[in-house]
mmCIF file of C-alpha atoms and ligand atoms in Angstrom:
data_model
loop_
_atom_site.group_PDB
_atom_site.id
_atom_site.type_symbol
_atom_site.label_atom_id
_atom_site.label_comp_id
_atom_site.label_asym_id
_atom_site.label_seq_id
_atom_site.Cartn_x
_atom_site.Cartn_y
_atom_site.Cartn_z
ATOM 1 C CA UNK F 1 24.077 17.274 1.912
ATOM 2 C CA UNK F 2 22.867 15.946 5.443
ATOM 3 C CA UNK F 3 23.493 12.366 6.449
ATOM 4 C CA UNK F 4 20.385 10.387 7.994
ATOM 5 C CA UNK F 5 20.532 6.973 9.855
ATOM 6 C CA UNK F 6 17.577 5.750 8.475
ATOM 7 C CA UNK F 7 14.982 6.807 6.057
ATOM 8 C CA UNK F 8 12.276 4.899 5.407
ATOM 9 C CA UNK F 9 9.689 5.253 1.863
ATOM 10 C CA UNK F 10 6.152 5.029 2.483
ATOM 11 C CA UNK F 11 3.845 5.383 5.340
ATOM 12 C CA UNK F 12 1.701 2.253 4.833
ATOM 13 C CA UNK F 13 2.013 0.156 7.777
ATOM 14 C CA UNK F 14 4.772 -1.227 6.679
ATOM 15 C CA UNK F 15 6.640 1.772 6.656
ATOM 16 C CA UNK F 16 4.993 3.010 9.919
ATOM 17 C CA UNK F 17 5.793 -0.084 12.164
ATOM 18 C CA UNK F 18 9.729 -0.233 10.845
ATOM 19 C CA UNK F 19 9.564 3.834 12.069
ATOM 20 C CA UNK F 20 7.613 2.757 15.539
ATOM 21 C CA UNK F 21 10.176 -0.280 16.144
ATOM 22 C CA UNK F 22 13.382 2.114 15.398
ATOM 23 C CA UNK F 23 12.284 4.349 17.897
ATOM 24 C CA UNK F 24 12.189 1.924 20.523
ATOM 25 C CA UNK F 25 16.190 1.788 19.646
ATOM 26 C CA UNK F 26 16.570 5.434 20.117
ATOM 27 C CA UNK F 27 16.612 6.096 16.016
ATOM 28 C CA UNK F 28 14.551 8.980 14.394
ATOM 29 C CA UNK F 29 14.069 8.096 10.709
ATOM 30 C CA UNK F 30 12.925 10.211 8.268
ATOM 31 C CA UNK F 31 10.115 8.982 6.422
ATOM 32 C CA UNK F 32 8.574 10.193 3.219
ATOM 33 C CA UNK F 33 5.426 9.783 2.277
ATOM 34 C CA UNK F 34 3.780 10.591 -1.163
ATOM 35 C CA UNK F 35 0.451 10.538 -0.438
ATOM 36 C CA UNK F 36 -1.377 9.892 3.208
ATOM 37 C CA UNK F 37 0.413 7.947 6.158
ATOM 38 C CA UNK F 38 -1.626 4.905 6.147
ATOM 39 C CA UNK F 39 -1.347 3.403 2.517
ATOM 40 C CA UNK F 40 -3.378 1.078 1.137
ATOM 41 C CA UNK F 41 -5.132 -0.101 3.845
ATOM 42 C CA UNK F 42 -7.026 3.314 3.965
ATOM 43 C CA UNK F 43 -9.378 1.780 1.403
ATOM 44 C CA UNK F 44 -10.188 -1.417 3.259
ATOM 45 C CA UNK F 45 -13.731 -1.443 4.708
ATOM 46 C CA UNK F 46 -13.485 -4.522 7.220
ATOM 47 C CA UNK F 47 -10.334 -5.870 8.179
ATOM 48 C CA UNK F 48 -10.918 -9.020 10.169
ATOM 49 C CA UNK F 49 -7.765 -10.853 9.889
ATOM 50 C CA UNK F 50 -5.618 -8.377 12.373
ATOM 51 C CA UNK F 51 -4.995 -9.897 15.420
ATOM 52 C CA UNK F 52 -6.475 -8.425 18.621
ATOM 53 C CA UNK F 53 -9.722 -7.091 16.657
ATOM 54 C CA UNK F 54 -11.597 -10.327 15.620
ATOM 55 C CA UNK F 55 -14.655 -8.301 15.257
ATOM 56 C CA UNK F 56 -13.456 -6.594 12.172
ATOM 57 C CA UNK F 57 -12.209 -2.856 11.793
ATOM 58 C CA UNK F 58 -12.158 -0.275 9.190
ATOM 59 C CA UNK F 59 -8.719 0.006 7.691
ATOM 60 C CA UNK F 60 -9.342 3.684 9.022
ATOM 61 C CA UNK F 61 -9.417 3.385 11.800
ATOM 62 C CA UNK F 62 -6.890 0.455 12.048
ATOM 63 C CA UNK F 63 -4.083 2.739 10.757
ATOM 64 C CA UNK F 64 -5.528 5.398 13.563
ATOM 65 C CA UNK F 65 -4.190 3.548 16.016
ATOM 66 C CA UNK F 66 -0.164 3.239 14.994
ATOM 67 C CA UNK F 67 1.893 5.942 15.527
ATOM 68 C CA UNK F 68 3.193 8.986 13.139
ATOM 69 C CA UNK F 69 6.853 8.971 12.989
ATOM 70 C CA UNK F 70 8.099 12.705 14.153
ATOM 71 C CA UNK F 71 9.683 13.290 11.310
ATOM 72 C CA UNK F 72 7.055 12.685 8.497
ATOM 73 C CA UNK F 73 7.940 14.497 4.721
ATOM 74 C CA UNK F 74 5.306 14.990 2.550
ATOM 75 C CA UNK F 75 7.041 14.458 -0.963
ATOM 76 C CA UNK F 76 8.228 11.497 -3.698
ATOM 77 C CA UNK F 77 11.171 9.812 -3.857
ATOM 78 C CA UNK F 78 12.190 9.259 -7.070
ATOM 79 C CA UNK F 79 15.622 7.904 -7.158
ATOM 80 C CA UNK F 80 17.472 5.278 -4.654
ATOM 81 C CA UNK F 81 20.602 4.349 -5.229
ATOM 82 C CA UNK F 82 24.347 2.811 -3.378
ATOM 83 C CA UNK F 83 27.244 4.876 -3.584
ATOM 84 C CA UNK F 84 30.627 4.633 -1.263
ATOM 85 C CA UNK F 85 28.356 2.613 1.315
ATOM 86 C CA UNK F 86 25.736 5.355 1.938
ATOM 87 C CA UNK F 87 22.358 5.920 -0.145
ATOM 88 C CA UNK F 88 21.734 8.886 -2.109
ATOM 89 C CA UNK F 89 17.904 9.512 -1.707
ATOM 90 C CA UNK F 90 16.436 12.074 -4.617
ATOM 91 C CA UNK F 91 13.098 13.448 -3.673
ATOM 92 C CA UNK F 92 10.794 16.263 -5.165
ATOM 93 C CA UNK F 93 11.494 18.032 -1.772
ATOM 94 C CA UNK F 94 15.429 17.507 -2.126
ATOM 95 C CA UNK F 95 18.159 15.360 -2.157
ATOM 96 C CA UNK F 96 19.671 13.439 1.067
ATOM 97 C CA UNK F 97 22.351 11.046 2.127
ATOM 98 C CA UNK F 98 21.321 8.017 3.906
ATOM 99 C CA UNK F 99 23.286 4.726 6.041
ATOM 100 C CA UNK F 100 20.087 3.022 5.515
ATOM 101 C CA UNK F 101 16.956 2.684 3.707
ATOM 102 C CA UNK F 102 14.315 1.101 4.694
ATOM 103 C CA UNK F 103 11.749 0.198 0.843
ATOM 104 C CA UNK F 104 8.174 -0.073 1.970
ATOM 105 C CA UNK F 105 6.437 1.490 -0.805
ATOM 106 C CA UNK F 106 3.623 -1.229 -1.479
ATOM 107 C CA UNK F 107 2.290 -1.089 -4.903
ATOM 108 C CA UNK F 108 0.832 0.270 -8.041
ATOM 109 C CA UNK F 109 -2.843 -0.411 -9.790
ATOM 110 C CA UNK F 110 -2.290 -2.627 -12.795
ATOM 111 C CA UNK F 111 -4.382 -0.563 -15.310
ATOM 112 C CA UNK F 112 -6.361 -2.313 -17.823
ATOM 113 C CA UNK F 113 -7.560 -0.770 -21.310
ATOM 114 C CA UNK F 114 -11.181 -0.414 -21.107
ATOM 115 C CA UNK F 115 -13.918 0.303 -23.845
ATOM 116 C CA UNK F 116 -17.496 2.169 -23.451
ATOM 117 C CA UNK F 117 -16.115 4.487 -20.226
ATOM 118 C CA UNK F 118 -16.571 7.429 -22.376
ATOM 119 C CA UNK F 119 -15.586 10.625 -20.010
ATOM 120 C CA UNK F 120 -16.127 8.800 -17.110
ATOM 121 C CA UNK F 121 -12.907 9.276 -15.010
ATOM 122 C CA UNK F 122 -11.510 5.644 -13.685
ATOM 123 C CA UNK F 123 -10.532 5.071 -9.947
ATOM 124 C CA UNK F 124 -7.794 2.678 -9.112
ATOM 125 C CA UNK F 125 -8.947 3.084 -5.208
ATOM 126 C CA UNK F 126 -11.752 4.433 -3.660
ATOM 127 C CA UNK F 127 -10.080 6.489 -0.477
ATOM 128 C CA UNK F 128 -10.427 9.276 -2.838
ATOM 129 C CA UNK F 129 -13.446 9.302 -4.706
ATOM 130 C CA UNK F 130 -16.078 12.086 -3.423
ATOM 131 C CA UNK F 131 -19.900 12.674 -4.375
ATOM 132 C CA UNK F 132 -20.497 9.035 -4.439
ATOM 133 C CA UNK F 133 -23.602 9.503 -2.532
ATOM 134 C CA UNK F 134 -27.005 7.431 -4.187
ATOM 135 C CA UNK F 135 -24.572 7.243 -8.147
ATOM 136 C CA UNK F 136 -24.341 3.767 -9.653
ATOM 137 C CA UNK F 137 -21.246 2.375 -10.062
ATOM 138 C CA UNK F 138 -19.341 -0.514 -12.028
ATOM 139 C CA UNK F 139 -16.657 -2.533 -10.474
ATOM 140 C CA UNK F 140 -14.436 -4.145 -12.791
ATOM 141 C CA UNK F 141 -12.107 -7.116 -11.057
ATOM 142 C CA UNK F 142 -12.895 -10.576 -9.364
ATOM 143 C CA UNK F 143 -10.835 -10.075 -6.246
ATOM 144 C CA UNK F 144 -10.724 -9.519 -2.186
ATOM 145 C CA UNK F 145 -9.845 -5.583 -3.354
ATOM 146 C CA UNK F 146 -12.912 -5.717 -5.808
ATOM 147 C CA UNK F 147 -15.574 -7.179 -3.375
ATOM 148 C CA UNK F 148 -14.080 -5.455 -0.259
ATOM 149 C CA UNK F 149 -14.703 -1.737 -2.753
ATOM 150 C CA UNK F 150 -18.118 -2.642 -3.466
ATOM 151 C CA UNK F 151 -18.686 -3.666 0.534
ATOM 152 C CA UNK F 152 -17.855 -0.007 1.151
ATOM 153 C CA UNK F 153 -19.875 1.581 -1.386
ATOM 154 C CA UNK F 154 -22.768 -0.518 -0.998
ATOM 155 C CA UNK F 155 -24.265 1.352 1.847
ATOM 156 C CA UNK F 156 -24.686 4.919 -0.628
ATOM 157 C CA UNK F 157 -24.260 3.512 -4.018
ATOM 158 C CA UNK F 158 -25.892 1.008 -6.616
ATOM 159 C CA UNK F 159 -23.207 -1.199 -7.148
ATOM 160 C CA UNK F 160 -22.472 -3.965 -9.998
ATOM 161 C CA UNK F 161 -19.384 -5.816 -9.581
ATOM 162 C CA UNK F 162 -18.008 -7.528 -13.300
ATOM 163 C CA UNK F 163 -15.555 -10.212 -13.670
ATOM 164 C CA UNK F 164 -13.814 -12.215 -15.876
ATOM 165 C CA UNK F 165 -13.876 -15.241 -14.120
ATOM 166 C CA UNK F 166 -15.873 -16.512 -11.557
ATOM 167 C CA UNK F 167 -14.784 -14.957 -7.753
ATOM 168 C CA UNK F 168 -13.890 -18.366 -6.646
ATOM 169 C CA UNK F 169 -10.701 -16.880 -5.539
ATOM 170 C CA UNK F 170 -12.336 -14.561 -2.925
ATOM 171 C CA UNK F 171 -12.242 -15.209 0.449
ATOM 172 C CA UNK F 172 -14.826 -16.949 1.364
ATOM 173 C CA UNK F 173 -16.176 -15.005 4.613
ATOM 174 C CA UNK F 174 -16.116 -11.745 2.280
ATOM 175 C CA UNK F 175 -17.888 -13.837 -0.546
ATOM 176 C CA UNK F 176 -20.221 -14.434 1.744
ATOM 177 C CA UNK F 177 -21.046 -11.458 3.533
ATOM 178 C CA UNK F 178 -21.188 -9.502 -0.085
ATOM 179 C CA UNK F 179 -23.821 -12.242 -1.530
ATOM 180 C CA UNK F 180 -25.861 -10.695 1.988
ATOM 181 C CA UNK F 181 -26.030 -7.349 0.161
ATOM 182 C CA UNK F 182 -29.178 -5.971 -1.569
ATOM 183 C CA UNK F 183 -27.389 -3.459 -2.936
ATOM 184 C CA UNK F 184 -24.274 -5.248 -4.651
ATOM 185 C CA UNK F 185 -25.113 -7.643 -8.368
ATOM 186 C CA UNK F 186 -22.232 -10.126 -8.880
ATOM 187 C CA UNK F 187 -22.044 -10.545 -12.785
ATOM 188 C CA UNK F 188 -19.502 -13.586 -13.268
ATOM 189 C CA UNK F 189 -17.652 -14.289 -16.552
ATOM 190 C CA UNK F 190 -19.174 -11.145 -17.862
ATOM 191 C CA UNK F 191 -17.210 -7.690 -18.905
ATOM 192 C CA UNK F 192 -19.865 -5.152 -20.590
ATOM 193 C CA UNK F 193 -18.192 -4.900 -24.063
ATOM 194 C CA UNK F 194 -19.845 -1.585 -25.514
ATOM 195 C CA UNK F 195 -20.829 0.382 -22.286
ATOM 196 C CA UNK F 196 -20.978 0.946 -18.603
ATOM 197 C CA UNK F 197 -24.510 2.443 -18.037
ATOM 198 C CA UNK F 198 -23.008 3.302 -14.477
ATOM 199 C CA UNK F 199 -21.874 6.791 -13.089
ATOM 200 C CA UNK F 200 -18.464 5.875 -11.456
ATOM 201 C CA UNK F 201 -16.429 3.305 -12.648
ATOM 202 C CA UNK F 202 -13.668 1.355 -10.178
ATOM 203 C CA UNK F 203 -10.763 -1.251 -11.529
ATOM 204 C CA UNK F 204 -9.427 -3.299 -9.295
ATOM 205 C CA UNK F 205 -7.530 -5.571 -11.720
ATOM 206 C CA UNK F 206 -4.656 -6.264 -9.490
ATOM 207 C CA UNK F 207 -1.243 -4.357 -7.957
ATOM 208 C CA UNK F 208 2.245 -4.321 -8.983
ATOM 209 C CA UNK F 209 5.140 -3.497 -6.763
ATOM 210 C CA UNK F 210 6.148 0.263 -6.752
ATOM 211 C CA UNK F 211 9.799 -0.162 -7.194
ATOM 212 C CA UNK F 212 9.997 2.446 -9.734
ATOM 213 C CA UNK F 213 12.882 4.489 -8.076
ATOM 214 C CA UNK F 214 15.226 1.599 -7.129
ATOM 215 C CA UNK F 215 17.846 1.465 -9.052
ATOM 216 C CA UNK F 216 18.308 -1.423 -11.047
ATOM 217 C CA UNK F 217 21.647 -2.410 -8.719
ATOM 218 C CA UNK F 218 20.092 -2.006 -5.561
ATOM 219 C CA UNK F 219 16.757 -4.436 -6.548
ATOM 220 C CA UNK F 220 18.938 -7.128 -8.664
ATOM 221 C CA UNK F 221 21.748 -7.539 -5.599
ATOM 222 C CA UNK F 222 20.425 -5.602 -2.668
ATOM 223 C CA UNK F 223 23.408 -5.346 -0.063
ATOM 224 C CA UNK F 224 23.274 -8.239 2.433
ATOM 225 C CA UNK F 225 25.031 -6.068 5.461
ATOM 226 C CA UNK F 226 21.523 -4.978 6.598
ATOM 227 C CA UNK F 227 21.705 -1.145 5.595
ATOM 228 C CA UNK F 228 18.617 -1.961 2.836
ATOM 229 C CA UNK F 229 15.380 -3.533 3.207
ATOM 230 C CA UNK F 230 12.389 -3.646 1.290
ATOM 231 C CA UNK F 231 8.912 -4.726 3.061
ATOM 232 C CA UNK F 232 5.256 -5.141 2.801
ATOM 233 C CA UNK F 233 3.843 -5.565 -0.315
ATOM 234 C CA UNK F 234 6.125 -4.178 -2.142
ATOM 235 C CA UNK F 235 8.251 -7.202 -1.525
ATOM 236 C CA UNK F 236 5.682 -9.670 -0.761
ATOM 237 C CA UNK F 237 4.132 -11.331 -3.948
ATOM 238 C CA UNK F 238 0.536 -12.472 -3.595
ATOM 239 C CA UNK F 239 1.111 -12.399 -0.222
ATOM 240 C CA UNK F 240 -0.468 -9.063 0.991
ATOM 241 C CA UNK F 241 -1.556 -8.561 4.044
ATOM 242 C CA UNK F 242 -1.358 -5.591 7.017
ATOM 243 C CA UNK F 243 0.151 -8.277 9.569
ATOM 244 C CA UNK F 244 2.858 -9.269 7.187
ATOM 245 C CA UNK F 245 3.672 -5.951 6.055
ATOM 246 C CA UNK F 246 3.817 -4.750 9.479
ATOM 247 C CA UNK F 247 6.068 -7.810 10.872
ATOM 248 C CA UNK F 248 8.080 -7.146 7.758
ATOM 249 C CA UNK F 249 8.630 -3.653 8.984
ATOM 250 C CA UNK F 250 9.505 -4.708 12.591
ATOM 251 C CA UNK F 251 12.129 -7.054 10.890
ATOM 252 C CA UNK F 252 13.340 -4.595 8.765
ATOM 253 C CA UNK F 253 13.792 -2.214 11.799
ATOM 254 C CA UNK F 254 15.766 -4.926 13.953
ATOM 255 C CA UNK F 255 17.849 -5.580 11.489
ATOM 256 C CA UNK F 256 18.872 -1.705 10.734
ATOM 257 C CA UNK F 257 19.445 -1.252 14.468
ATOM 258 C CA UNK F 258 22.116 -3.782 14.812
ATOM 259 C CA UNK F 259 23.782 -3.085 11.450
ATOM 260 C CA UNK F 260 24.087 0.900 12.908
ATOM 261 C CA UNK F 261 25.332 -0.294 16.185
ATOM 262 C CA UNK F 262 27.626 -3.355 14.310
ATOM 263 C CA UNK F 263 29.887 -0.315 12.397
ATOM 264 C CA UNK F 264 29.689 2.052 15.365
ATOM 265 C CA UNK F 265 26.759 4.547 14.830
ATOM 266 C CA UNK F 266 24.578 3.923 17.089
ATOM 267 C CA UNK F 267 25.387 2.486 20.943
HETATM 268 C C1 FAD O 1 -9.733 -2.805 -0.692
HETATM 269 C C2 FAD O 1 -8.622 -3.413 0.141
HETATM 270 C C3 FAD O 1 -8.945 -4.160 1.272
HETATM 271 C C4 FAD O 1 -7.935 -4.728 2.038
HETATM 272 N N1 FAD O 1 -8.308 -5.472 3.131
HETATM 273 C C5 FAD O 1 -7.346 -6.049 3.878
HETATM 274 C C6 FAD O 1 -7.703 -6.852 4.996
HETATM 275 O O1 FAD O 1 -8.877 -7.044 5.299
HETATM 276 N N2 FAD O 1 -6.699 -7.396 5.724
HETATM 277 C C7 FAD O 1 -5.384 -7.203 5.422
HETATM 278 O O2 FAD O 1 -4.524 -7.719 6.144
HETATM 279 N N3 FAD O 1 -5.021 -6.450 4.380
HETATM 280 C C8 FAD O 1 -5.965 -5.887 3.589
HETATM 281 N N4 FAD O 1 -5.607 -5.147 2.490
HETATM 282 C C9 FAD O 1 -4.174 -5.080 2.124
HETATM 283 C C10 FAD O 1 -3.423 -4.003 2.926
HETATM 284 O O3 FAD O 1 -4.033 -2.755 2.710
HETATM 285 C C11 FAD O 1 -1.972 -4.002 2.468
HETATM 286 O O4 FAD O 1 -1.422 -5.301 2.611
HETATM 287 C C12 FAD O 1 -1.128 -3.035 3.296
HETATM 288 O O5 FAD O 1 -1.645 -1.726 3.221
HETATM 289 C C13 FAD O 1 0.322 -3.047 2.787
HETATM 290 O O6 FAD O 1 1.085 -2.141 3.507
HETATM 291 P P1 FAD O 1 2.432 -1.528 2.923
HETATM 292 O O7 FAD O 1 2.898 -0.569 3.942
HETATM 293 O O8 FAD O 1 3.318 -2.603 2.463
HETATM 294 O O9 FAD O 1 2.000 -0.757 1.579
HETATM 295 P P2 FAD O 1 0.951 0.401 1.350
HETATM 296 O O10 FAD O 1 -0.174 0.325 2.302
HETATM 297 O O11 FAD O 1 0.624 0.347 -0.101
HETATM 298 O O12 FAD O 1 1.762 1.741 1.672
HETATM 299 C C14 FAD O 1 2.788 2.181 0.850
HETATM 300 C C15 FAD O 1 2.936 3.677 1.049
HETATM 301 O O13 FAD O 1 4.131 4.128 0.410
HETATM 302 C C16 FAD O 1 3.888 5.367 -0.235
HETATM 303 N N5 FAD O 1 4.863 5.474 -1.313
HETATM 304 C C17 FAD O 1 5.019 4.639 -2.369
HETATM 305 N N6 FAD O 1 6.049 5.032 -3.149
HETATM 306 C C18 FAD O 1 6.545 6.154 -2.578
HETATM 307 C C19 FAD O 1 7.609 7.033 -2.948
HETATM 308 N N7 FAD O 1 8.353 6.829 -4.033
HETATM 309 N N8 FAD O 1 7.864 8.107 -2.151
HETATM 310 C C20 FAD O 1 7.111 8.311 -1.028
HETATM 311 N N9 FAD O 1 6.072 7.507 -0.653
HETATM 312 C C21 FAD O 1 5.805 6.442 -1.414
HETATM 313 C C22 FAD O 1 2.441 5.225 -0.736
HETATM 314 O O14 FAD O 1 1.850 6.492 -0.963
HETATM 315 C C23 FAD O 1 1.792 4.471 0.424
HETATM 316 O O15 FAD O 1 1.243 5.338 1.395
HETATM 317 C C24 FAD O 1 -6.585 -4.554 1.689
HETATM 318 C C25 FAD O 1 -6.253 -3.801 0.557
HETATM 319 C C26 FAD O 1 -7.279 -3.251 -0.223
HETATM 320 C C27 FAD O 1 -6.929 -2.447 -1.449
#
């Protein structure tokens, strides 16, 4: 079994700035990704809260502009865990040996049972629905995630967002700019109980961490010598944002560089 440096898990931009930041130290890790570099923030349809673009930018074309670590696997880890001070790191493409891992796996949908959906298939995210084009479709959530979906779909679809409560936690400037939109209904305090008349339903009911694969060791005393680090949202709380995660992953970086030079890896 090889030995890596440094691998990381996940490609959102947390994952992607912790690879960017080791390279500047002369470190190749290897990152795996389960799905598409980029994460979450491939569904966003206006971020305006990154710095240096204060006139908004797709989450697209955000994550278009940070760089693809070289060595990029396509696969799933599914088990993490310490042994004799190195990592064992089980994937669907194999198992590896690491010094360091670097957690930045973000999170999971929280799924919610649902009545009157029939057949119709639910979407968690929207990055990968297709043949959306001029269908209705039913939001269900009162959040940024929720109102940011129906932003995006509101320039092909019908869209009627329902909530529980009353989107008073929203951000305001996206509350705004939504209430702007002919072709988005806000329904407050109302969940259809028998049916969804819509083609296409979306939940956006909130995230949980994807921490799955940690052993239960590693996430109840992670190691304090700086060979493990978990960033971004899946560390973060309610506190999930593409500049934290990515100054996460700097930190995360820094810190793994001077704990490989500290035991002699790494000049
Ligand atoms: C609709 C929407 C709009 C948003 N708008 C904004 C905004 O305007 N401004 C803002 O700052 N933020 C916004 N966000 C939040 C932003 O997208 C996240 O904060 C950010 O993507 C978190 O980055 P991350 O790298 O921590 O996690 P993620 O982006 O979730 O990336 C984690 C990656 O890890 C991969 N992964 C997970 N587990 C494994 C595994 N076991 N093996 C291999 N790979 C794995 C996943 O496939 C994923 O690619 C928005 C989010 C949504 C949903």
């Amino acid at each position: 079994m090889s030995t890596e440096n440094v691998v990381i898990i996940g490609a959102g931009p947390a994952g992607l700035a912790a690879a960017n930041q080791l390279k500047l130290y002369g470190i190749d890790p290897l990152v795996y990704e389960s799905d598409q570099p980029g994460g979450l923030l491939l569904n966003a349809c206006s971020v305006i809260n990154y710095p240096g673009v204060p006139e908004g930018i797709s989450g697209r074309e955000l994550i278009n502009l940070f760089q693809i670590p070289s060595m990029l696997i396509f696969g799933e880890v599914t088990k993490v865990y310490r042994e004799d001070h190195l990592y064992q790191v089980h994937s669907n493409c194999g198992d590896i040996t690491a010094r360091c891992v670097v957690v930045a796996s973000g999170t999971v949908p929280r799924k919610i049972e649902i009545s009157g959906v029939a057949e119709k298939p639910i979407h968690y995210d929207i990055k990968s629905i297709t043949g959306f084009y001029g269908k209705s479709v039913a939001i269900i959530g009162g959040g940024d995630a929720a109102l940011d979906y129906a932003m995006s779909l509101s320039s092909s679809c019908i869209v009627n967002v329902y909530a529980r409560g009353d989107f008073s936690k929203v951000i305001p400037h996206l509350l705004r700019k939504v209430l702007l939109l002919p072709a988005v209904t806000l329904h407050p305090g109302s969940l259809p109980k028998s049916s969804f008349s819509e083609d296409i339903i979306v939940v956006a009911a909130g995230r949980t961490p994807r921490v799955d694969f940690i052993s239960a060791n590693l996430l109840s005393s992670p190691p304090a010598d700086g060979s493990f680090h978990m960033c971004g949202d899946c560390g973060n709380g309610i506190y999930r944002q593409t500049a934290i995660a990515v100054g996460n992953g700097v930190e995360a970086a820094m810190k793994v560089a001077r704990y490989l030079k500290d035991v002699g890896i790494v000049k």
